[in-house]
């Protein structure tokens, strides 16, 4: 062997990793399908094939295992499909997108199931407090209670109007009517709760200043006499504010809009109802007015067209007087209305399309409706009934209008219902001369029942409003 052959052999031995082959590392697993373990590789054979194309290297004991692993790793997987082969965009490329959509639907269904299985917010079993209200008028058609943004509840008890401050818990007598049979029949706070509108049995309408406890004087209304708004010839059972416009409805079948800024306050007069107007409510945006009458009809008016006496819609679905009216706080075109004893239905209206989208038989006279501003619910107060479901408060889930629960131990019927400024508490005026406060609205509570904190605290009458 010449010197060049010895040098070539030395270089071959120098580059060949014989130590790895003679004492290979053993593993319990065969290795990754893309990169097999070095213990299964014949490195000498690989080196020989790369450096010597004529000399064939004899197979080692690892050759067959290595070849098999190489085929399995680089050719086919367990399902017979080739690995790492570019195939282009398959026709079913949207399958993954559909799979994501299906996954989202499944997650939404799971979430719905969890929400259905979760316990509903507790319903109060007892009143938060009860006030004596002697002289409270037992008349379904009047509206003698209003809770303003100043946290003051105004209520008419016979010939006297009282103010109860819910912050300091003090009661103040606003005024007392000396004339017999001229009692307040409608009471409504203005939007900023500075002025209280009071309608009377004998057709007069007055404005009272809440801070001074006096009638609004000439300085505010460009007149040199105490302000008493005229125009009606019958008792005023319903009033509603829309900014500087005060709307009143009367037994004389008319609706009058009063502009309290002007000396000639009569802005418009509408005579479309054929009986007493007992329900009035302006929408939250102030663009539409709902009016209900004793003749079973419900009208929807547009603010910009009231001077022409042209109504937007007239609904005749109710079978009794329509007194209870409430605009939805989160759907501005939705109105809820409640009928009297011969109707006993809550109807939900789409005033944009002029259609009834829901009707629920309550089996009792409906005297008041209040939307929950914290949850999609509506509360109804009831009076006379053909069965045992009377004189109660009922909570309904919206928009399904399924009954969440009912409560209240009112013995006689409920006359009026109104809501606190924070949207948590409601107060019911009952014909047994009492005012009952309920913490029925508000955010859901966790842990113990909300009613457990209230139950037993005010189980009997503990305060006088006068």
CSV table of C-alpha atoms in Angstrom, one decimal:
chain,number,residue,atom,x,y,z
A,1,UNK,CA,0.0,0.0,0.0
A,2,UNK,CA,1.5,3.2,-1.1
A,3,UNK,CA,1.6,6.4,1.0
A,4,UNK,CA,-1.5,8.0,-0.8
A,5,UNK,CA,-3.7,4.9,0.0
A,6,UNK,CA,-2.7,5.0,3.7
A,7,UNK,CA,-3.5,8.7,3.8
A,8,UNK,CA,-6.9,8.1,2.2
A,9,UNK,CA,-7.7,5.3,4.7
A,10,UNK,CA,-6.6,7.4,7.6
A,11,UNK,CA,-8.9,10.2,6.5
A,12,UNK,CA,-11.8,7.8,6.0
A,13,UNK,CA,-11.3,6.4,9.5
A,14,UNK,CA,-10.9,9.9,10.9
A,15,UNK,CA,-14.3,11.1,9.5
A,16,UNK,CA,-16.3,7.9,10.2
A,17,UNK,CA,-18.1,8.1,13.6
A,18,UNK,CA,-17.4,4.5,14.6
A,19,UNK,CA,-17.8,5.3,18.3
A,20,UNK,CA,-21.5,6.1,17.9
A,21,UNK,CA,-22.0,2.9,15.9
A,22,UNK,CA,-20.0,0.6,18.2
A,23,UNK,CA,-21.7,1.7,21.4
A,24,UNK,CA,-25.1,3.2,20.3
A,25,UNK,CA,-27.4,4.9,22.7
A,26,UNK,CA,-30.6,2.8,23.4
A,27,UNK,CA,-34.0,4.4,23.6
A,28,UNK,CA,-37.3,3.0,24.7
A,29,UNK,CA,-39.2,4.6,21.8
A,30,UNK,CA,-38.4,4.2,18.1
A,31,UNK,CA,-38.1,7.9,17.5
A,32,UNK,CA,-39.9,10.7,15.8
A,33,UNK,CA,-41.5,9.9,12.5
A,34,UNK,CA,-39.6,12.7,10.7
A,35,UNK,CA,-36.2,12.4,12.5
A,36,UNK,CA,-35.4,8.8,13.6
A,37,UNK,CA,-33.0,8.2,16.5
A,38,UNK,CA,-29.3,8.0,15.8
A,39,UNK,CA,-29.2,4.6,17.4
A,40,UNK,CA,-31.3,3.3,14.5
A,41,UNK,CA,-29.1,4.8,11.8
A,42,UNK,CA,-26.1,3.1,10.0
A,43,UNK,CA,-23.8,6.1,9.9
A,44,UNK,CA,-20.9,4.1,8.4
A,45,UNK,CA,-23.0,3.0,5.5
A,46,UNK,CA,-24.3,6.5,5.0
A,47,UNK,CA,-20.7,7.8,5.0
A,48,UNK,CA,-19.6,5.1,2.5
A,49,UNK,CA,-22.4,5.9,0.1
A,50,UNK,CA,-21.5,9.5,0.2
A,51,UNK,CA,-17.7,9.0,-0.3
A,52,UNK,CA,-17.4,5.8,-2.3
A,53,UNK,CA,-19.9,5.1,-5.1
A,54,UNK,CA,-18.3,1.9,-6.3
A,55,UNK,CA,-17.8,-0.1,-3.1
A,56,UNK,CA,-20.9,-1.5,-1.6
A,57,UNK,CA,-21.2,-1.4,2.1
A,58,UNK,CA,-22.4,-4.5,3.8
A,59,UNK,CA,-25.7,-4.2,5.8
A,60,UNK,CA,-25.5,-4.0,9.5
A,61,UNK,CA,-27.9,-5.3,11.9
A,62,UNK,CA,-29.7,-1.9,12.1
A,63,UNK,CA,-30.1,-1.6,8.3
A,64,UNK,CA,-33.5,-3.3,8.0
A,65,UNK,CA,-35.0,-1.5,11.0
A,66,UNK,CA,-33.7,1.8,9.7
A,67,UNK,CA,-35.1,1.2,6.2
A,68,UNK,CA,-38.5,0.4,7.6
A,69,UNK,CA,-38.6,3.5,9.8
A,70,UNK,CA,-37.5,5.6,6.9
A,71,UNK,CA,-40.3,4.3,4.7
A,72,UNK,CA,-42.9,4.8,7.4
A,73,UNK,CA,-41.7,8.3,8.2
A,74,UNK,CA,-41.2,9.7,4.8
A,75,UNK,CA,-43.7,7.9,2.7
A,76,UNK,CA,-47.0,7.0,4.3
A,77,UNK,CA,-48.6,7.5,7.7
A,78,UNK,CA,-50.9,5.1,9.5
A,79,UNK,CA,-53.9,6.2,7.3
A,80,UNK,CA,-52.0,5.5,4.1
A,81,UNK,CA,-51.6,9.2,3.3
A,82,UNK,CA,-48.3,10.7,2.2
A,83,UNK,CA,-46.6,13.1,4.6
A,84,UNK,CA,-45.3,16.5,3.8
A,85,UNK,CA,-46.5,16.5,0.2
A,86,UNK,CA,-47.9,19.7,-1.3
A,87,UNK,CA,-51.4,19.0,-2.6
A,88,UNK,CA,-52.7,22.5,-3.4
A,89,UNK,CA,-56.0,23.9,-2.1
A,90,UNK,CA,-58.5,21.1,-1.6
A,91,UNK,CA,-62.1,21.6,-2.7
A,92,UNK,CA,-63.3,21.1,0.9
A,93,UNK,CA,-61.1,23.9,2.2
A,94,UNK,CA,-64.1,25.6,3.9
A,95,UNK,CA,-64.5,22.6,6.1
A,96,UNK,CA,-62.3,24.1,8.8
A,97,UNK,CA,-64.3,27.3,8.7
A,98,UNK,CA,-67.5,25.3,9.1
A,99,UNK,CA,-65.9,23.5,11.9
A,100,UNK,CA,-65.1,26.7,13.7
A,101,UNK,CA,-68.7,27.9,13.2
A,102,UNK,CA,-70.1,24.6,14.5
A,103,UNK,CA,-67.7,24.9,17.5
A,104,UNK,CA,-69.0,28.4,18.2
A,105,UNK,CA,-72.6,27.2,18.0
A,106,UNK,CA,-71.8,24.4,20.4
A,107,UNK,CA,-70.2,26.8,22.9
A,108,UNK,CA,-73.2,29.2,22.6
A,109,UNK,CA,-75.5,26.3,23.3
A,110,UNK,CA,-73.5,25.3,26.3
A,111,UNK,CA,-73.6,28.9,27.5
A,112,UNK,CA,-77.4,29.1,27.1
A,113,UNK,CA,-77.8,25.8,29.0
A,114,UNK,CA,-75.7,27.2,31.8
A,115,UNK,CA,-77.8,30.4,31.9
A,116,UNK,CA,-81.0,28.3,31.9
A,117,UNK,CA,-79.7,26.1,34.7
A,118,UNK,CA,-78.5,29.1,36.8
A,119,UNK,CA,-80.9,30.1,39.5
A,120,UNK,CA,-82.9,33.3,38.7
A,121,UNK,CA,-82.6,36.4,40.8
A,122,UNK,CA,-84.5,36.0,44.0
A,123,UNK,CA,-88.0,37.5,44.2
A,124,UNK,CA,-88.8,39.4,47.4
A,125,UNK,CA,-91.3,37.6,49.7
A,126,UNK,CA,-92.1,40.6,51.8
A,127,UNK,CA,-92.2,44.4,51.6
A,128,UNK,CA,-89.1,46.4,52.3
A,129,UNK,CA,-91.4,48.9,54.2
A,130,UNK,CA,-95.0,49.8,54.6
A,131,UNK,CA,-96.4,53.3,55.0
A,132,UNK,CA,-99.9,54.2,56.3
A,133,UNK,CA,-101.6,56.4,53.7
A,134,UNK,CA,-105.0,57.4,55.1
A,135,UNK,CA,-107.3,59.0,52.6
A,136,UNK,CA,-105.8,57.3,49.5
A,137,UNK,CA,-108.5,57.3,46.8
A,138,UNK,CA,-109.8,53.9,45.7
A,139,UNK,CA,-110.3,54.8,42.1
A,140,UNK,CA,-108.8,52.8,39.2
A,141,UNK,CA,-108.7,55.7,36.8
A,142,UNK,CA,-106.6,58.2,38.9
A,143,UNK,CA,-102.8,58.6,39.0
A,144,UNK,CA,-102.0,60.1,42.4
A,145,UNK,CA,-98.4,59.0,42.9
A,146,UNK,CA,-95.1,60.1,41.3
A,147,UNK,CA,-91.4,59.5,42.3
A,148,UNK,CA,-89.1,62.3,41.0
A,149,UNK,CA,-85.4,62.4,40.2
A,150,UNK,CA,-84.9,64.4,43.4
A,151,UNK,CA,-85.7,61.1,45.3
A,152,UNK,CA,-89.0,62.6,46.6
A,153,UNK,CA,-92.2,60.7,46.4
A,154,UNK,CA,-95.3,62.8,45.9
A,155,UNK,CA,-98.6,61.2,46.8
A,156,UNK,CA,-102.2,62.5,47.0
A,157,UNK,CA,-104.1,61.4,50.1
A,158,UNK,CA,-107.6,62.7,49.8
A,159,UNK,CA,-107.5,66.5,49.7
A,160,UNK,CA,-103.8,66.6,50.8
A,161,UNK,CA,-100.6,66.2,48.8
A,162,UNK,CA,-97.5,64.9,50.8
A,163,UNK,CA,-93.8,64.7,49.9
A,164,UNK,CA,-91.7,61.9,51.3
A,165,UNK,CA,-87.9,62.3,50.9
A,166,UNK,CA,-86.4,58.8,50.5
A,167,UNK,CA,-82.9,60.1,51.5
A,168,UNK,CA,-83.6,61.6,54.9
A,169,UNK,CA,-86.9,59.6,55.4
A,170,UNK,CA,-88.9,62.8,56.2
A,171,UNK,CA,-92.5,63.6,55.2
A,172,UNK,CA,-93.6,67.1,54.3
A,173,UNK,CA,-97.2,68.3,53.6
A,174,UNK,CA,-97.1,70.3,50.4
A,175,UNK,CA,-100.7,71.6,50.5
A,176,UNK,CA,-104.2,70.9,51.6
A,177,UNK,CA,-107.3,71.6,49.4
A,178,UNK,CA,-110.1,73.3,51.3
A,179,UNK,CA,-112.8,72.9,48.7
A,180,UNK,CA,-114.9,69.7,49.1
A,181,UNK,CA,-114.9,67.2,46.3
A,182,UNK,CA,-111.9,68.9,44.5
A,183,UNK,CA,-109.2,66.5,45.4
A,184,UNK,CA,-106.0,65.8,43.4
A,185,UNK,CA,-106.6,63.1,40.8
A,186,UNK,CA,-103.2,63.2,39.0
A,187,UNK,CA,-99.7,64.0,40.2
A,188,UNK,CA,-96.6,64.1,38.0
A,189,UNK,CA,-93.0,65.4,38.6
A,190,UNK,CA,-91.4,67.3,35.8
A,191,UNK,CA,-88.3,65.8,34.2
A,192,UNK,CA,-85.8,67.7,36.4
A,193,UNK,CA,-88.1,67.2,39.4
A,194,UNK,CA,-88.4,71.0,40.2
A,195,UNK,CA,-92.0,71.3,39.4
A,196,UNK,CA,-95.0,69.2,40.4
A,197,UNK,CA,-98.1,69.2,38.2
A,198,UNK,CA,-101.3,68.5,40.0
A,199,UNK,CA,-104.6,67.9,38.3
A,200,UNK,CA,-107.9,68.1,40.2
A,201,UNK,CA,-111.4,66.8,40.2
A,202,UNK,CA,-112.9,70.1,39.1
A,203,UNK,CA,-110.8,70.4,35.9
A,204,UNK,CA,-108.1,72.8,37.1
A,205,UNK,CA,-104.3,72.1,36.7
A,206,UNK,CA,-101.7,73.6,39.0
A,207,UNK,CA,-97.9,73.8,39.1
A,208,UNK,CA,-96.1,73.6,42.4
A,209,UNK,CA,-92.4,74.5,43.1
A,210,UNK,CA,-90.8,71.7,45.0
A,211,UNK,CA,-88.1,73.8,46.8
A,212,UNK,CA,-90.3,76.6,48.0
A,213,UNK,CA,-93.5,74.5,48.4
A,214,UNK,CA,-95.5,77.2,46.7
A,215,UNK,CA,-97.5,77.6,43.5
A,216,UNK,CA,-95.4,78.7,40.6
A,217,UNK,CA,-95.6,82.5,40.4
A,218,UNK,CA,-95.9,85.1,37.8
A,219,UNK,CA,-92.1,85.6,37.5
A,220,UNK,CA,-91.7,82.2,35.8
A,221,UNK,CA,-94.8,82.2,33.6
A,222,UNK,CA,-95.0,85.8,32.4
A,223,UNK,CA,-98.2,86.5,34.4
A,224,UNK,CA,-99.1,88.5,37.4
A,225,UNK,CA,-101.4,85.9,38.9
A,226,UNK,CA,-100.8,82.5,40.6
A,227,UNK,CA,-100.5,80.0,37.8
A,228,UNK,CA,-103.4,77.7,37.2
A,229,UNK,CA,-103.6,76.2,33.8
A,230,UNK,CA,-107.1,76.2,32.3
A,231,UNK,CA,-108.7,74.5,29.3
A,232,UNK,CA,-110.5,71.3,30.6
A,233,UNK,CA,-114.1,71.0,31.7
A,234,UNK,CA,-113.8,67.7,33.5
A,235,UNK,CA,-111.5,66.0,36.0
A,236,UNK,CA,-107.9,65.6,35.0
A,237,UNK,CA,-106.9,61.9,35.6
A,238,UNK,CA,-103.6,61.8,33.7
A,239,UNK,CA,-100.6,64.2,33.2
A,240,UNK,CA,-97.2,63.7,31.5
A,241,UNK,CA,-94.2,65.9,31.0
A,242,UNK,CA,-92.1,66.4,27.8
A,243,UNK,CA,-89.5,69.0,28.5
A,244,UNK,CA,-91.4,72.3,28.9
A,245,UNK,CA,-94.6,70.8,27.6
A,246,UNK,CA,-97.1,69.5,30.1
A,247,UNK,CA,-99.8,67.2,28.6
A,248,UNK,CA,-103.0,66.6,30.4
A,249,UNK,CA,-105.9,64.2,29.8
A,250,UNK,CA,-109.4,64.7,31.1
A,251,UNK,CA,-112.8,63.2,31.6
A,252,UNK,CA,-114.0,65.8,28.9
A,253,UNK,CA,-112.3,63.4,26.4
A,254,UNK,CA,-109.6,65.9,25.4
A,255,UNK,CA,-105.8,66.0,25.5
A,256,UNK,CA,-104.2,69.4,26.0
A,257,UNK,CA,-100.5,70.3,25.5
A,258,UNK,CA,-99.5,73.2,27.8
A,259,UNK,CA,-96.4,75.2,27.0
A,260,UNK,CA,-95.5,76.5,30.5
A,261,UNK,CA,-93.1,79.1,29.2
A,262,UNK,CA,-95.7,81.1,27.3
A,263,UNK,CA,-98.5,83.3,28.7
A,264,UNK,CA,-100.9,81.7,26.3
A,265,UNK,CA,-100.0,78.2,27.5
A,266,UNK,CA,-102.4,76.3,25.2
A,267,UNK,CA,-100.1,74.7,22.6
A,268,UNK,CA,-102.6,72.2,21.1
A,269,UNK,CA,-105.8,70.5,22.0
A,270,UNK,CA,-106.8,67.0,20.7
A,271,UNK,CA,-110.3,65.5,20.9
A,272,UNK,CA,-110.2,62.0,19.5
A,273,UNK,CA,-111.0,59.8,22.5
A,274,UNK,CA,-114.7,59.1,23.0
A,275,UNK,CA,-114.4,58.7,26.8
A,276,UNK,CA,-112.2,59.8,29.7
A,277,UNK,CA,-108.4,59.9,29.0
A,278,UNK,CA,-106.9,57.9,31.9
A,279,UNK,CA,-103.4,57.1,30.6
A,280,UNK,CA,-100.7,59.3,29.2
A,281,UNK,CA,-97.0,58.6,28.6
A,282,UNK,CA,-94.4,60.4,26.5
A,283,UNK,CA,-91.6,58.2,25.0
A,284,UNK,CA,-88.1,58.4,26.4
A,285,UNK,CA,-87.0,60.4,23.3
A,286,UNK,CA,-90.0,62.7,23.6
A,287,UNK,CA,-91.1,62.2,20.0
A,288,UNK,CA,-94.2,60.1,20.6
A,289,UNK,CA,-97.1,60.2,23.1
A,290,UNK,CA,-99.3,57.3,24.1
A,291,UNK,CA,-102.8,58.0,25.3
A,292,UNK,CA,-105.3,55.4,26.7
A,293,UNK,CA,-108.9,56.0,27.3
A,294,UNK,CA,-111.8,54.4,29.1
A,295,UNK,CA,-113.4,53.6,25.8
A,296,UNK,CA,-110.8,50.8,25.3
A,297,UNK,CA,-108.7,52.6,22.7
A,298,UNK,CA,-105.0,53.4,22.6
A,299,UNK,CA,-103.6,56.2,20.5
A,300,UNK,CA,-100.0,56.9,19.4
A,301,UNK,CA,-99.2,60.5,18.5
A,302,UNK,CA,-96.2,62.1,16.9
A,303,UNK,CA,-95.0,65.3,18.8
A,304,UNK,CA,-94.5,67.2,15.5
A,305,UNK,CA,-98.0,66.5,14.3
A,306,UNK,CA,-100.1,66.9,17.4
A,307,UNK,CA,-101.4,70.3,16.4
A,308,UNK,CA,-103.1,68.7,13.4
A,309,UNK,CA,-104.8,66.1,15.6
A,310,UNK,CA,-103.6,63.4,13.3
A,311,UNK,CA,-102.7,60.2,15.2
A,312,UNK,CA,-99.9,57.9,14.1
A,313,UNK,CA,-101.7,54.7,15.2
A,314,UNK,CA,-105.0,53.7,16.8
A,315,UNK,CA,-105.1,50.3,18.6
A,316,UNK,CA,-108.5,48.8,19.4
A,317,UNK,CA,-107.3,45.4,20.7
A,318,UNK,CA,-108.0,46.0,24.4
A,319,UNK,CA,-111.5,45.2,25.8
A,320,UNK,CA,-111.4,47.6,28.7
A,321,UNK,CA,-110.0,50.9,29.8
A,322,UNK,CA,-106.3,51.4,29.0
A,323,UNK,CA,-104.6,53.1,31.9
A,324,UNK,CA,-101.3,51.3,32.4
A,325,UNK,CA,-98.7,52.5,29.9
A,326,UNK,CA,-94.9,52.2,29.8
A,327,UNK,CA,-92.3,52.8,27.1
A,328,UNK,CA,-89.4,50.3,26.9
A,329,UNK,CA,-86.1,51.9,28.1
A,330,UNK,CA,-83.9,49.8,25.7
A,331,UNK,CA,-86.2,49.7,22.6
A,332,UNK,CA,-87.5,53.1,21.9
A,333,UNK,CA,-90.3,52.0,19.6
A,334,UNK,CA,-91.7,49.4,22.0
A,335,UNK,CA,-94.7,50.3,24.3
A,336,UNK,CA,-96.4,48.1,26.9
A,337,UNK,CA,-100.1,48.7,27.7
A,338,UNK,CA,-102.4,47.0,30.2
A,339,UNK,CA,-106.2,46.7,30.1
A,340,UNK,CA,-108.9,46.8,32.9
A,341,UNK,CA,-111.0,44.1,34.4
A,342,UNK,CA,-112.8,43.1,31.2
A,343,UNK,CA,-109.5,42.8,29.3
A,344,UNK,CA,-106.8,41.7,31.8
A,345,UNK,CA,-104.1,41.6,29.0
A,346,UNK,CA,-100.6,43.1,28.7
A,347,UNK,CA,-99.9,43.9,25.1
A,348,UNK,CA,-96.5,44.8,23.7
A,349,UNK,CA,-96.6,47.1,20.7
A,350,UNK,CA,-94.2,48.0,17.9
A,351,UNK,CA,-95.2,51.7,17.4
A,352,UNK,CA,-92.9,52.0,14.4
A,353,UNK,CA,-94.8,49.3,12.4
A,354,UNK,CA,-98.1,49.7,14.3
A,355,UNK,CA,-98.4,46.0,15.3
A,356,UNK,CA,-98.9,44.1,18.5
A,357,UNK,CA,-95.9,41.8,19.0
A,358,UNK,CA,-97.1,40.1,22.2
A,359,UNK,CA,-100.2,39.6,24.2
A,360,UNK,CA,-100.4,38.0,27.7
A,361,UNK,CA,-103.5,37.1,29.6
A,362,UNK,CA,-102.9,38.0,33.3
A,363,UNK,CA,-106.4,37.0,34.6
A,364,UNK,CA,-106.6,40.3,36.6
A,365,UNK,CA,-107.1,44.0,36.2
A,366,UNK,CA,-103.9,45.8,35.3
A,367,UNK,CA,-103.4,49.1,37.1
A,368,UNK,CA,-99.7,49.8,36.5
A,369,UNK,CA,-96.6,48.8,34.4
A,370,UNK,CA,-93.0,49.5,35.1
A,371,UNK,CA,-90.0,48.3,33.0
A,372,UNK,CA,-86.9,47.1,34.8
A,373,UNK,CA,-83.9,49.2,33.7
A,374,UNK,CA,-81.3,46.6,34.9
A,375,UNK,CA,-82.8,43.5,33.4
A,376,UNK,CA,-85.1,42.8,30.4
A,377,UNK,CA,-88.2,42.5,32.5
A,378,UNK,CA,-91.5,44.3,33.1
A,379,UNK,CA,-93.5,44.5,36.3
A,380,UNK,CA,-97.3,44.6,36.4
A,381,UNK,CA,-99.6,45.5,39.3
A,382,UNK,CA,-103.1,44.1,39.5
A,383,UNK,CA,-106.6,44.6,40.9
A,384,UNK,CA,-109.9,42.8,40.5
A,385,UNK,CA,-109.8,39.3,39.0
A,386,UNK,CA,-112.2,36.5,38.0
A,387,UNK,CA,-110.1,34.1,40.1
A,388,UNK,CA,-107.6,34.0,42.8
A,389,UNK,CA,-104.8,35.8,40.9
A,390,UNK,CA,-105.7,39.3,42.0
A,391,UNK,CA,-104.1,42.2,44.0
A,392,UNK,CA,-100.6,41.0,43.2
A,393,UNK,CA,-97.4,42.1,41.6
A,394,UNK,CA,-96.2,40.0,38.7
A,395,UNK,CA,-92.7,40.0,37.1
A,396,UNK,CA,-92.4,39.1,33.4
A,397,UNK,CA,-89.3,38.3,31.4
A,398,UNK,CA,-89.0,40.2,28.1
A,399,UNK,CA,-89.3,39.5,25.2
A,400,UNK,CA,-90.7,36.0,25.9
A,401,UNK,CA,-93.2,37.4,28.4
A,402,UNK,CA,-92.9,34.3,30.6
A,403,UNK,CA,-93.8,34.9,34.2
A,404,UNK,CA,-90.7,35.0,36.5
A,405,UNK,CA,-92.8,35.1,39.7
A,406,UNK,CA,-95.5,36.9,41.6
A,407,UNK,CA,-95.5,38.4,45.0
A,408,UNK,CA,-97.4,40.8,47.3
A,409,UNK,CA,-99.9,40.2,50.1
A,410,UNK,CA,-102.2,43.0,49.1
A,411,UNK,CA,-105.7,42.3,50.4
A,412,UNK,CA,-107.5,45.0,48.3
A,413,UNK,CA,-106.5,46.0,44.8
A,414,UNK,CA,-103.5,48.0,43.8
A,415,UNK,CA,-104.3,51.5,42.5
A,416,UNK,CA,-101.0,52.8,41.3
A,417,UNK,CA,-97.4,51.7,40.7
A,418,UNK,CA,-94.2,53.8,40.3
A,419,UNK,CA,-90.5,53.3,40.3
A,420,UNK,CA,-87.6,55.0,42.2
A,421,UNK,CA,-85.1,57.1,40.3
A,422,UNK,CA,-82.3,54.5,40.6
A,423,UNK,CA,-84.6,51.9,39.1
A,424,UNK,CA,-84.3,49.4,42.0
A,425,UNK,CA,-87.4,50.0,44.2
A,426,UNK,CA,-91.0,50.1,43.2
A,427,UNK,CA,-93.9,51.4,45.4
A,428,UNK,CA,-97.5,50.2,45.1
A,429,UNK,CA,-100.4,52.3,46.3
A,430,UNK,CA,-103.0,49.9,47.7
A,431,UNK,CA,-106.7,50.5,48.3
A,432,UNK,CA,-106.3,49.6,52.0
A,433,UNK,CA,-104.7,53.0,52.4
A,434,UNK,CA,-101.1,51.8,52.4
A,435,UNK,CA,-97.9,52.3,50.4
A,436,UNK,CA,-95.7,49.2,50.0
A,437,UNK,CA,-92.1,49.4,48.9
A,438,UNK,CA,-90.4,46.5,47.1
A,439,UNK,CA,-86.8,46.0,46.1
A,440,UNK,CA,-87.6,43.9,43.1
A,441,UNK,CA,-85.4,45.4,40.4
A,442,UNK,CA,-81.7,45.8,40.4
A,443,UNK,CA,-78.6,43.7,39.6
A,444,UNK,CA,-78.6,40.0,40.4
A,445,UNK,CA,-77.3,39.0,43.8
A,446,UNK,CA,-75.0,36.1,44.7
A,447,UNK,CA,-75.1,33.9,47.8
A,448,UNK,CA,-78.1,34.4,50.0
A,449,UNK,CA,-81.4,35.5,48.8
A,450,UNK,CA,-82.1,39.2,48.4
A,451,UNK,CA,-85.4,38.7,50.2
A,452,UNK,CA,-83.7,37.2,53.2
A,453,UNK,CA,-82.3,40.6,54.2
A,454,UNK,CA,-85.6,42.3,53.9
A,455,UNK,CA,-88.0,39.6,55.2
A,456,UNK,CA,-89.2,40.4,58.7
A,457,UNK,CA,-87.7,43.9,58.8
A,458,UNK,CA,-90.9,45.7,57.9
A,459,UNK,CA,-93.6,43.0,58.1
A,460,UNK,CA,-96.1,45.5,59.6
A,461,UNK,CA,-96.9,49.1,59.1
A,462,UNK,CA,-94.1,51.0,60.7
A,463,UNK,CA,-94.4,54.6,59.4
A,464,UNK,CA,-97.0,57.2,58.6
A,465,UNK,CA,-96.7,59.3,55.5
A,466,UNK,CA,-98.6,62.1,57.1
